[in-house]
PDB file of C-alpha atoms in Angstrom:
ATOM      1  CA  UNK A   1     -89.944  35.592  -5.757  1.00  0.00           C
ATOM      2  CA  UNK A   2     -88.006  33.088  -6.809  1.00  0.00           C
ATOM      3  CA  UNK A   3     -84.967  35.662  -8.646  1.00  0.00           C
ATOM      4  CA  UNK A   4     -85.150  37.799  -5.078  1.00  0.00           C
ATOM      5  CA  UNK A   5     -83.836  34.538  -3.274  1.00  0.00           C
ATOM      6  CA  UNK A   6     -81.567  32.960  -5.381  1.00  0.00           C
ATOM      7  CA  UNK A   7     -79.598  36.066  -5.448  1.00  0.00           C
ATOM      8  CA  UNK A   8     -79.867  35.912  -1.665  1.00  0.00           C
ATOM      9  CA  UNK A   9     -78.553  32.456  -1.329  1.00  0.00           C
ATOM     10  CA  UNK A  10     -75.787  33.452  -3.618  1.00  0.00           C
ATOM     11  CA  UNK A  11     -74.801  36.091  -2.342  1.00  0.00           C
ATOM     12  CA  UNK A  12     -74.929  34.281   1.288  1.00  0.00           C
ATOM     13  CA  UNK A  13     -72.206  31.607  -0.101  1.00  0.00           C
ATOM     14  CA  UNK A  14     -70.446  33.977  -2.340  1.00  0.00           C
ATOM     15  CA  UNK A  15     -71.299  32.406  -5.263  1.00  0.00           C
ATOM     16  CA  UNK A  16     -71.144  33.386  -8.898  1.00  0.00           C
ATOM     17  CA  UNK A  17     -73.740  32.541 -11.127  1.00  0.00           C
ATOM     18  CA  UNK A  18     -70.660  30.081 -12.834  1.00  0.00           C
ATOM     19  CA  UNK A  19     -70.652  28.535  -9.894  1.00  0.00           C
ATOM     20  CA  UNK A  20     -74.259  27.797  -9.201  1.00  0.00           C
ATOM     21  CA  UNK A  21     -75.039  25.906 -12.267  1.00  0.00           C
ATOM     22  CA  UNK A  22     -72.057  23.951 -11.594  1.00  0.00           C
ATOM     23  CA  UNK A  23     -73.344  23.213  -7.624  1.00  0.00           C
ATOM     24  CA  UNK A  24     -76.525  22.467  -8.868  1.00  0.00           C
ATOM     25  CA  UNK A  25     -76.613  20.553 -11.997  1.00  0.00           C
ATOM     26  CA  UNK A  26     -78.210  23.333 -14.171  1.00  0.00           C
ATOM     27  CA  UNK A  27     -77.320  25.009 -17.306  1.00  0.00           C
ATOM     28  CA  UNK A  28     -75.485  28.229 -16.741  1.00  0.00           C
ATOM     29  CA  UNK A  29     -78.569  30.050 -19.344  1.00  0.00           C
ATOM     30  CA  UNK A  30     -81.230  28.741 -17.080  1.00  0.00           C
ATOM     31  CA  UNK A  31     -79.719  30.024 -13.592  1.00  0.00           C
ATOM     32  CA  UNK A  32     -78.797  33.271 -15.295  1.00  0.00           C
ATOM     33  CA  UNK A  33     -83.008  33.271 -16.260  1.00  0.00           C
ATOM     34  CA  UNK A  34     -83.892  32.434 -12.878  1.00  0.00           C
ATOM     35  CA  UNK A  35     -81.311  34.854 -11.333  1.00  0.00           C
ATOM     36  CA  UNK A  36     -82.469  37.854 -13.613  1.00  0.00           C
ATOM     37  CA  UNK A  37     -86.216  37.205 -13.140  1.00  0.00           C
ATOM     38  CA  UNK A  38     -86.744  36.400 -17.239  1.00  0.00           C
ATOM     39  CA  UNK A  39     -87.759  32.989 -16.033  1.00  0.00           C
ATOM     40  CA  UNK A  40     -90.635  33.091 -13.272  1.00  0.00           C
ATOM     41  CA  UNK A  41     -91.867  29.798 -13.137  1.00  0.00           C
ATOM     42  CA  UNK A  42     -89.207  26.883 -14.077  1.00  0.00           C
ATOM     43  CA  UNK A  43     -90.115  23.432 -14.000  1.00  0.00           C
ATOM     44  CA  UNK A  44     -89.993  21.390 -10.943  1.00  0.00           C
ATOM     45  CA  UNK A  45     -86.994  18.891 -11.811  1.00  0.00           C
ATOM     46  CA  UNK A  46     -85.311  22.239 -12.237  1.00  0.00           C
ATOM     47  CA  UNK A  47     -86.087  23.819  -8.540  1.00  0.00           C
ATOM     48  CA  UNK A  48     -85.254  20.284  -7.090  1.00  0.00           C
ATOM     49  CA  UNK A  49     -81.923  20.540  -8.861  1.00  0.00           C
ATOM     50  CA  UNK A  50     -81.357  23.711  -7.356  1.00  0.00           C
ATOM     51  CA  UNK A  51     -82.874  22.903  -3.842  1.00  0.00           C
ATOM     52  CA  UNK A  52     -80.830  19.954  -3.359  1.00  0.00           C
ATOM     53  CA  UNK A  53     -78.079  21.674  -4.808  1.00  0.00           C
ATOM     54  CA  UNK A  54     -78.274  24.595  -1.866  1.00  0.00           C
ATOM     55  CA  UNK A  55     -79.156  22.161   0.279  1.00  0.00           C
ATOM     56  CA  UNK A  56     -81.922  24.171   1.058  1.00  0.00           C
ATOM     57  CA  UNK A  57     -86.285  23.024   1.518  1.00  0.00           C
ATOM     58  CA  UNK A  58     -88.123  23.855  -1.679  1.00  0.00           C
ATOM     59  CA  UNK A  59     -90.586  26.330   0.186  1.00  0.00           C
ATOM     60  CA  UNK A  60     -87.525  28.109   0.553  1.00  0.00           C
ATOM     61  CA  UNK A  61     -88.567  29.527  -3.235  1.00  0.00           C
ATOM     62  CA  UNK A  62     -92.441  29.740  -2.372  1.00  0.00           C
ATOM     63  CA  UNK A  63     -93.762  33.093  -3.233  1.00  0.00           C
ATOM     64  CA  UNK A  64     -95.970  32.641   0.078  1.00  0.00           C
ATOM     65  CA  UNK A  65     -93.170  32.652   2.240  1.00  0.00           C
ATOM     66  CA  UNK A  66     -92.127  35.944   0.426  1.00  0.00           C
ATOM     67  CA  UNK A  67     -95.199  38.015   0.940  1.00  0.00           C
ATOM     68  CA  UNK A  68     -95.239  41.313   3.129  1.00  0.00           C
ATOM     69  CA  UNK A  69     -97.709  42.731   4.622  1.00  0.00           C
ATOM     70  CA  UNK A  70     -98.417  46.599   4.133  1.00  0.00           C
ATOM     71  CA  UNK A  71     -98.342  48.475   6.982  1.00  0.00           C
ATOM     72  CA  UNK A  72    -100.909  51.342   7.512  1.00  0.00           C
ATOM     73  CA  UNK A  73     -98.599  53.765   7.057  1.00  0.00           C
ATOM     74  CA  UNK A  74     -97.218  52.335   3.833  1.00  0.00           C
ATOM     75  CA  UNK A  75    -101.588  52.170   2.789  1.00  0.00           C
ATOM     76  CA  UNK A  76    -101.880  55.515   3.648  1.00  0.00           C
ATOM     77  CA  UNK A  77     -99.326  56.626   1.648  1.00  0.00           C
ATOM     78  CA  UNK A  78    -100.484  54.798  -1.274  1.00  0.00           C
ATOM     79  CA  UNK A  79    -103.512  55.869  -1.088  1.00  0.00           C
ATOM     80  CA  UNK A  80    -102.561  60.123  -1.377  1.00  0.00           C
ATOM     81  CA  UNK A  81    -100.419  59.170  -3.847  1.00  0.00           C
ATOM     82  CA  UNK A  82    -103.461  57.586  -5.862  1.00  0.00           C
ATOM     83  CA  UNK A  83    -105.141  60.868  -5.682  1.00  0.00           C
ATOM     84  CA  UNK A  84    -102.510  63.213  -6.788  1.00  0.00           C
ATOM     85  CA  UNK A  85    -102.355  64.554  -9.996  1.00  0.00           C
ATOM     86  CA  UNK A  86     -99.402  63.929 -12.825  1.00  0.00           C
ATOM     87  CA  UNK A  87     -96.810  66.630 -11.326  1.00  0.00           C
ATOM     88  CA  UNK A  88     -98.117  65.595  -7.787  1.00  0.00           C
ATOM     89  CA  UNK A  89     -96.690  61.760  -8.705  1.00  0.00           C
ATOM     90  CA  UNK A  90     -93.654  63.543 -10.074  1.00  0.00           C
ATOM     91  CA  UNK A  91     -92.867  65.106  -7.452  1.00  0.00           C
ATOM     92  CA  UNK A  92     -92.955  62.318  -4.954  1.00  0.00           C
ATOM     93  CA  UNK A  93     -91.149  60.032  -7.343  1.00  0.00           C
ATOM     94  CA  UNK A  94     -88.435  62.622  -7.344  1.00  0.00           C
ATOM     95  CA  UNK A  95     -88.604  63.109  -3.537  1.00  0.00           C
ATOM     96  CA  UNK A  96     -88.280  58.920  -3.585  1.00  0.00           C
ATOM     97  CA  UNK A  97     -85.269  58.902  -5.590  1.00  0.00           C
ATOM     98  CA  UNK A  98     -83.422  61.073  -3.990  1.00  0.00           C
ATOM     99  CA  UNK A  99     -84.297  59.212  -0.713  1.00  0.00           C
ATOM    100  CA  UNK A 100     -83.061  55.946  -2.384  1.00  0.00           C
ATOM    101  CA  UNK A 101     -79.613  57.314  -3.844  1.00  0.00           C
ATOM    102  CA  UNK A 102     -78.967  58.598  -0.662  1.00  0.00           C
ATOM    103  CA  UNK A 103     -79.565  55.406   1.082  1.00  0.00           C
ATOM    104  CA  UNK A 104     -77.518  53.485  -1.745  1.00  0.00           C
ATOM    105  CA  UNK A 105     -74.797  55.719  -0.667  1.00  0.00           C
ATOM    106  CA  UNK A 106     -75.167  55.153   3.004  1.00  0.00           C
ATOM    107  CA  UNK A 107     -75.184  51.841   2.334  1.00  0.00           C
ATOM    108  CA  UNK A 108     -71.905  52.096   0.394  1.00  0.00           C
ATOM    109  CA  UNK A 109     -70.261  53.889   2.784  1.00  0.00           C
ATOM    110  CA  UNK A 110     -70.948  51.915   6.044  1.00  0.00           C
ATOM    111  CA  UNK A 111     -70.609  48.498   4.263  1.00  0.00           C
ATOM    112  CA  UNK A 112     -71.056  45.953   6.627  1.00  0.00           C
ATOM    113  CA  UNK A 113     -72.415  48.315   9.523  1.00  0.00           C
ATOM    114  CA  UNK A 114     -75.542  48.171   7.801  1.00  0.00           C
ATOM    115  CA  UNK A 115     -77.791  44.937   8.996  1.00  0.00           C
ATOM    116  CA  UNK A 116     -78.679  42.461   6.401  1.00  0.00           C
ATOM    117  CA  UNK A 117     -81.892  42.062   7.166  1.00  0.00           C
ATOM    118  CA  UNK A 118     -82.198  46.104   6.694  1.00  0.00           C
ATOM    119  CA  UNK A 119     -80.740  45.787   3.604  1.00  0.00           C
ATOM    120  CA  UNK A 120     -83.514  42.489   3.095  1.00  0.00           C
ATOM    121  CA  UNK A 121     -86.530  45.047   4.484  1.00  0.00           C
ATOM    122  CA  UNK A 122     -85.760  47.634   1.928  1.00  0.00           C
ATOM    123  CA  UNK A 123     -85.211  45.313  -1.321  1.00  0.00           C
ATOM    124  CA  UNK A 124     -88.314  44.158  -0.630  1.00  0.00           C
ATOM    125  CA  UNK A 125     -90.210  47.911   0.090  1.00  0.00           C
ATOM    126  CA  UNK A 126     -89.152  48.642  -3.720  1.00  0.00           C
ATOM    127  CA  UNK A 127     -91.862  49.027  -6.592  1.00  0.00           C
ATOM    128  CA  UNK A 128     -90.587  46.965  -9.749  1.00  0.00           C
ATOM    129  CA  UNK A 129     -89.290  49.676 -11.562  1.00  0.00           C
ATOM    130  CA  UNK A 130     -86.923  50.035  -8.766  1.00  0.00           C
ATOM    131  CA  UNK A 131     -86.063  46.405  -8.352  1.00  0.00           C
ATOM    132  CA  UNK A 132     -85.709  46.152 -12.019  1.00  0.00           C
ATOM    133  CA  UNK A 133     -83.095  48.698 -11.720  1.00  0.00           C
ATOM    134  CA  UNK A 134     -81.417  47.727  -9.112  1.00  0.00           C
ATOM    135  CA  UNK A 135     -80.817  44.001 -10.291  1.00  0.00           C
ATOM    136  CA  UNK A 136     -79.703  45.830 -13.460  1.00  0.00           C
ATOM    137  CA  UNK A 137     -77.056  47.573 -11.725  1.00  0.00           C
ATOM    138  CA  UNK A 138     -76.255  44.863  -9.742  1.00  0.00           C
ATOM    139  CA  UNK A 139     -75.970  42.647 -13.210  1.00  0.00           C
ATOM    140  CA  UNK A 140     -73.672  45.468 -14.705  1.00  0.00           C
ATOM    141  CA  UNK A 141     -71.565  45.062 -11.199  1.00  0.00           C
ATOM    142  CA  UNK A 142     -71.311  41.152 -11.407  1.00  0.00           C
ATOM    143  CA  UNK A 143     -70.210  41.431 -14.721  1.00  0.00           C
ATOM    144  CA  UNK A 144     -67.178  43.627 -14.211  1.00  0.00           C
ATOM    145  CA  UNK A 145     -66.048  41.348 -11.375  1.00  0.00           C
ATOM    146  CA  UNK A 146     -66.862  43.856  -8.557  1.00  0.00           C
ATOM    147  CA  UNK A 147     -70.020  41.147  -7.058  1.00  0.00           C
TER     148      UNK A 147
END
């Protein structure tokens, strides 16, 4: 996921998204595409721009390096929630929210105490909806000068 690590990197160095076009050579619209995940699959002079500008390999934006597996637990899961009916779904999704806010908050309040590659592990366990939301809020959060 090429969005998923480019707001890694950046947020690694601090950057802004300002200041990544500028490091790499590439229109401020296009890194604010790749950043929000509108663009998925930029042209190569593009990615080399941006490579060499991170000084960072190419693979280091290869969705293969990216993958998870699913643990058993994680299949099992899936797999009851396949079967439930509409308010069964609703109910879990609720259950998951809840979860997630309070881990959001957690996460607020310990700051740094929490690892980053925790923080990594559970960006990644998130369903698109989720990850859609939170790069929203994170958006909304960059744009206010609080990122």
């Amino acid at each position: 996921m090429i969005a998923l690590r480019l707001r890694q990197l950046k947020m690694e160095r601090g950057l802004t998204n300002s200041e990544l076009a500028e490091l790499t050579c590439t229109p401020l619209s296009t890194i604010v595409r790749l950043v929000s995940g509108q663009t998925t699959n930029p042209t190569w002079d593009v990615m080399l721009s941006i490579a060499e500008g991170l000084d960072v390999p190419m693979d280091e934006f290869s969705t293969r390096q990216n993958k998870r597996t699913i643990r058993e637990n994680e299949m099992n899961h899936m797999q009851k929630y396949r079967v439930l009916g509409s308010s069964g779904r609703q109910a879990v999704d609720e259950c998951l929210e809840r979860e997630y806010v309070q881990w959001l908050r957690l996460l607020q309040k310990k700051g740094s105490r929490i690892s980053y590659k925790e923080t990594i592990d559970r960006i990644y366990d998130l369903d698109k909806e989720k990850l859609d939301r939170l790069l929203s809020l994170l958006d909304e959060l960059e744009r206010r000068g609080q990122l």
